[in-house]
mmCIF file of C-alpha atoms in Angstrom:
data_model
loop_
_atom_site.group_PDB
_atom_site.id
_atom_site.type_symbol
_atom_site.label_atom_id
_atom_site.label_comp_id
_atom_site.label_asym_id
_atom_site.label_seq_id
_atom_site.Cartn_x
_atom_site.Cartn_y
_atom_site.Cartn_z
ATOM 1 C CA MET A 20 -6.830 -10.722 -0.125
ATOM 2 C CA LYS A 21 -5.443 -7.217 1.140
ATOM 3 C CA PHE A 22 -1.898 -7.119 2.392
ATOM 4 C CA LEU A 23 -0.342 -4.240 4.652
ATOM 5 C CA SER A 24 2.932 -3.085 5.512
ATOM 6 C CA TYR A 25 2.949 -1.492 8.957
ATOM 7 C CA ARG A 26 4.978 -0.802 12.266
ATOM 8 C CA ARG A 27 4.589 -2.729 15.437
ATOM 9 C CA ASP A 28 6.686 -1.995 18.455
ATOM 10 C CA GLY A 29 9.324 -0.317 16.299
ATOM 11 C CA ALA A 30 9.682 -2.903 13.695
ATOM 12 C CA ASP A 31 8.490 -2.928 10.300
ATOM 13 C CA ARG A 32 6.110 -5.710 9.619
ATOM 14 C CA ILE A 33 3.842 -7.198 6.700
ATOM 15 C CA GLY A 34 0.491 -8.675 6.836
ATOM 16 C CA ALA A 35 -2.878 -9.797 5.658
ATOM 17 C CA VAL A 36 -5.995 -8.392 6.303
ATOM 18 C CA ARG A 37 -8.634 -10.906 7.389
ATOM 19 C CA GLY A 38 -11.997 -9.554 8.199
ATOM 20 C CA ASP A 39 -11.242 -6.839 11.025
ATOM 21 C CA GLN A 40 -7.973 -8.781 12.125
ATOM 22 C CA VAL A 41 -4.283 -8.875 10.844
ATOM 23 C CA VAL A 42 -2.363 -12.265 10.072
ATOM 24 C CA ASP A 43 1.166 -11.083 10.701
ATOM 25 C CA LEU A 44 3.569 -12.544 7.571
ATOM 26 C CA THR A 45 6.855 -11.280 9.019
ATOM 27 C CA ASP A 46 7.617 -14.454 11.175
ATOM 28 C CA VAL A 47 6.843 -17.070 8.754
ATOM 29 C CA THR A 48 8.482 -15.409 5.782
ATOM 30 C CA GLN A 49 11.244 -13.893 7.689
ATOM 31 C CA LEU A 50 10.752 -10.679 5.636
ATOM 32 C CA CYS A 51 9.707 -7.278 6.662
ATOM 33 C CA ASN A 52 9.076 -5.431 3.309
ATOM 34 C CA LEU A 53 5.994 -6.620 1.111
ATOM 35 C CA GLY A 54 7.766 -6.026 -2.343
ATOM 36 C CA GLU A 55 10.513 -8.283 -1.508
ATOM 37 C CA ALA A 56 8.045 -11.070 -0.032
ATOM 38 C CA LEU A 57 5.937 -10.599 -3.264
ATOM 39 C CA ARG A 58 9.134 -11.270 -5.376
ATOM 40 C CA LYS A 59 10.688 -14.347 -3.114
ATOM 41 C CA VAL A 60 7.395 -15.664 -1.981
ATOM 42 C CA GLY A 61 4.783 -14.919 -4.502
ATOM 43 C CA PRO A 62 1.110 -13.622 -3.992
ATOM 44 C CA GLU A 63 -0.168 -17.020 -4.128
ATOM 45 C CA GLN A 64 2.169 -18.433 -1.431
ATOM 46 C CA LEU A 65 1.263 -15.146 0.627
ATOM 47 C CA ARG A 66 -2.296 -15.912 0.296
ATOM 48 C CA LYS A 67 -1.986 -19.427 1.439
ATOM 49 C CA LEU A 68 0.051 -18.387 4.489
ATOM 50 C CA ALA A 69 -2.417 -16.078 5.540
ATOM 51 C CA GLY A 70 -5.359 -18.227 5.185
ATOM 52 C CA GLN A 71 -3.145 -20.883 7.455
ATOM 53 C CA GLY A 72 -2.139 -18.125 9.835
ATOM 54 C CA SER A 73 -3.687 -16.892 13.095
ATOM 55 C CA ALA A 74 -4.646 -13.426 13.424
ATOM 56 C CA THR A 75 -2.207 -11.485 15.718
ATOM 57 C CA LEU A 76 -3.358 -8.135 15.953
ATOM 58 C CA ALA A 77 -7.018 -6.278 15.344
ATOM 59 C CA LEU A 78 -6.758 -4.034 12.190
ATOM 60 C CA ALA A 79 -7.931 -1.237 14.379
ATOM 61 C CA ALA A 80 -4.890 -1.351 16.594
ATOM 62 C CA VAL A 81 -2.541 -0.722 13.588
ATOM 63 C CA ASP A 82 -1.607 2.780 14.346
ATOM 64 C CA THR A 83 1.516 3.385 11.984
ATOM 65 C CA TYR A 84 0.927 2.273 8.250
ATOM 66 C CA ARG A 85 3.877 2.302 5.836
ATOM 67 C CA PRO A 86 3.661 2.426 2.124
ATOM 68 C CA VAL A 87 2.348 -0.795 0.921
ATOM 69 C CA VAL A 88 5.276 -1.684 -1.277
ATOM 70 C CA ALA A 89 8.030 0.459 0.441
ATOM 71 C CA ASP A 90 10.896 -0.787 -1.974
ATOM 72 C CA ALA A 91 9.380 0.508 -5.351
ATOM 73 C CA GLU A 92 11.443 1.318 -7.934
ATOM 74 C CA ARG A 93 8.911 3.260 -9.726
ATOM 75 C CA ILE A 94 5.170 3.781 -9.286
ATOM 76 C CA VAL A 95 3.200 3.768 -12.481
ATOM 77 C CA CYS A 96 -0.393 5.483 -11.842
ATOM 78 C CA VAL A 97 -3.433 5.539 -13.901
ATOM 79 C CA GLY A 98 -5.521 8.696 -13.697
ATOM 80 C CA LEU A 99 -9.124 8.965 -14.472
ATOM 81 C CA ASN A 100 -9.339 5.312 -14.806
ATOM 82 C CA TYR A 101 -13.119 5.418 -13.790
ATOM 83 C CA GLU A 102 -16.000 7.350 -14.758
ATOM 84 C CA GLU A 103 -17.037 8.718 -11.137
ATOM 85 C CA HIS A 104 -13.372 9.806 -10.611
ATOM 86 C CA ARG A 105 -13.762 11.608 -13.954
ATOM 87 C CA VAL A 106 -16.557 13.504 -13.420
ATOM 88 C CA GLU A 107 -15.545 14.304 -9.774
ATOM 89 C CA ALA A 108 -12.303 15.806 -11.168
ATOM 90 C CA GLY A 109 -14.499 17.934 -13.843
ATOM 91 C CA ARG A 110 -12.352 16.382 -16.432
ATOM 92 C CA ALA A 111 -13.259 15.824 -20.108
ATOM 93 C CA LYS A 112 -13.861 12.612 -21.267
ATOM 94 C CA THR A 113 -10.784 10.833 -23.053
ATOM 95 C CA ALA A 114 -10.548 7.661 -25.286
ATOM 96 C CA TYR A 115 -7.689 6.682 -22.571
ATOM 97 C CA PRO A 116 -6.897 7.151 -19.052
ATOM 98 C CA SER A 117 -3.979 9.277 -18.374
ATOM 99 C CA VAL A 118 -0.960 7.746 -16.830
ATOM 100 C CA PHE A 119 1.816 9.232 -14.736
ATOM 101 C CA LEU A 120 4.803 8.451 -12.829
ATOM 102 C CA ARG A 121 5.439 8.931 -9.133
ATOM 103 C CA LEU A 122 8.636 8.857 -7.106
ATOM 104 C CA PRO A 123 8.690 6.275 -4.460
ATOM 105 C CA SER A 124 9.681 8.860 -1.821
ATOM 106 C CA SER A 125 6.204 10.750 -2.535
ATOM 107 C CA GLN A 126 4.307 7.534 -0.878
ATOM 108 C CA VAL A 127 2.924 7.535 2.756
ATOM 109 C CA GLY A 128 1.544 5.083 4.564
ATOM 110 C CA HIS A 129 -2.465 4.851 4.889
ATOM 111 C CA LEU A 130 -3.907 7.511 7.409
ATOM 112 C CA GLN A 131 -0.140 8.927 7.781
ATOM 113 C CA PRO A 132 0.496 12.598 7.443
ATOM 114 C CA ILE A 133 1.507 13.835 4.096
ATOM 115 C CA VAL A 134 4.592 16.469 4.361
ATOM 116 C CA VAL A 135 4.203 19.567 2.240
ATOM 117 C CA PRO A 136 7.475 21.171 1.534
ATOM 118 C CA PRO A 137 7.316 24.745 2.773
ATOM 119 C CA ARG A 138 7.838 26.329 -0.410
ATOM 120 C CA THR A 139 5.164 24.613 -1.836
ATOM 121 C CA ALA A 140 2.032 26.793 -3.357
ATOM 122 C CA ARG A 141 -1.530 25.642 -2.483
ATOM 123 C CA GLY A 142 -4.098 26.067 -4.951
ATOM 124 C CA PRO A 143 -7.496 27.375 -4.214
#
């Protein structure tokens, strides 16, 4: 089950992807933040609600994705966590993957533009 955070008609919403459709979960949970929904309702209940709900939107019609968990306090990332990525990045083989933190403000939704600060140096 894939969950998503998105904006529709100017309102933040959460939903579940079922095939090429979105089952909106905002109305049934009264929540528009996926992190809060996972904490308060729980992933199993969200899955159940998504299975019982009717698809309300074609996935292709979602035009504004939000960060999946918009209220994360910290984001712990695992880098080089699979061989294909390690090779693609040209990194040496290690016994353990790299772990790094990201700031919540550095998240963007799927297909949303990344804002690059004007003073950021861009590499080759």
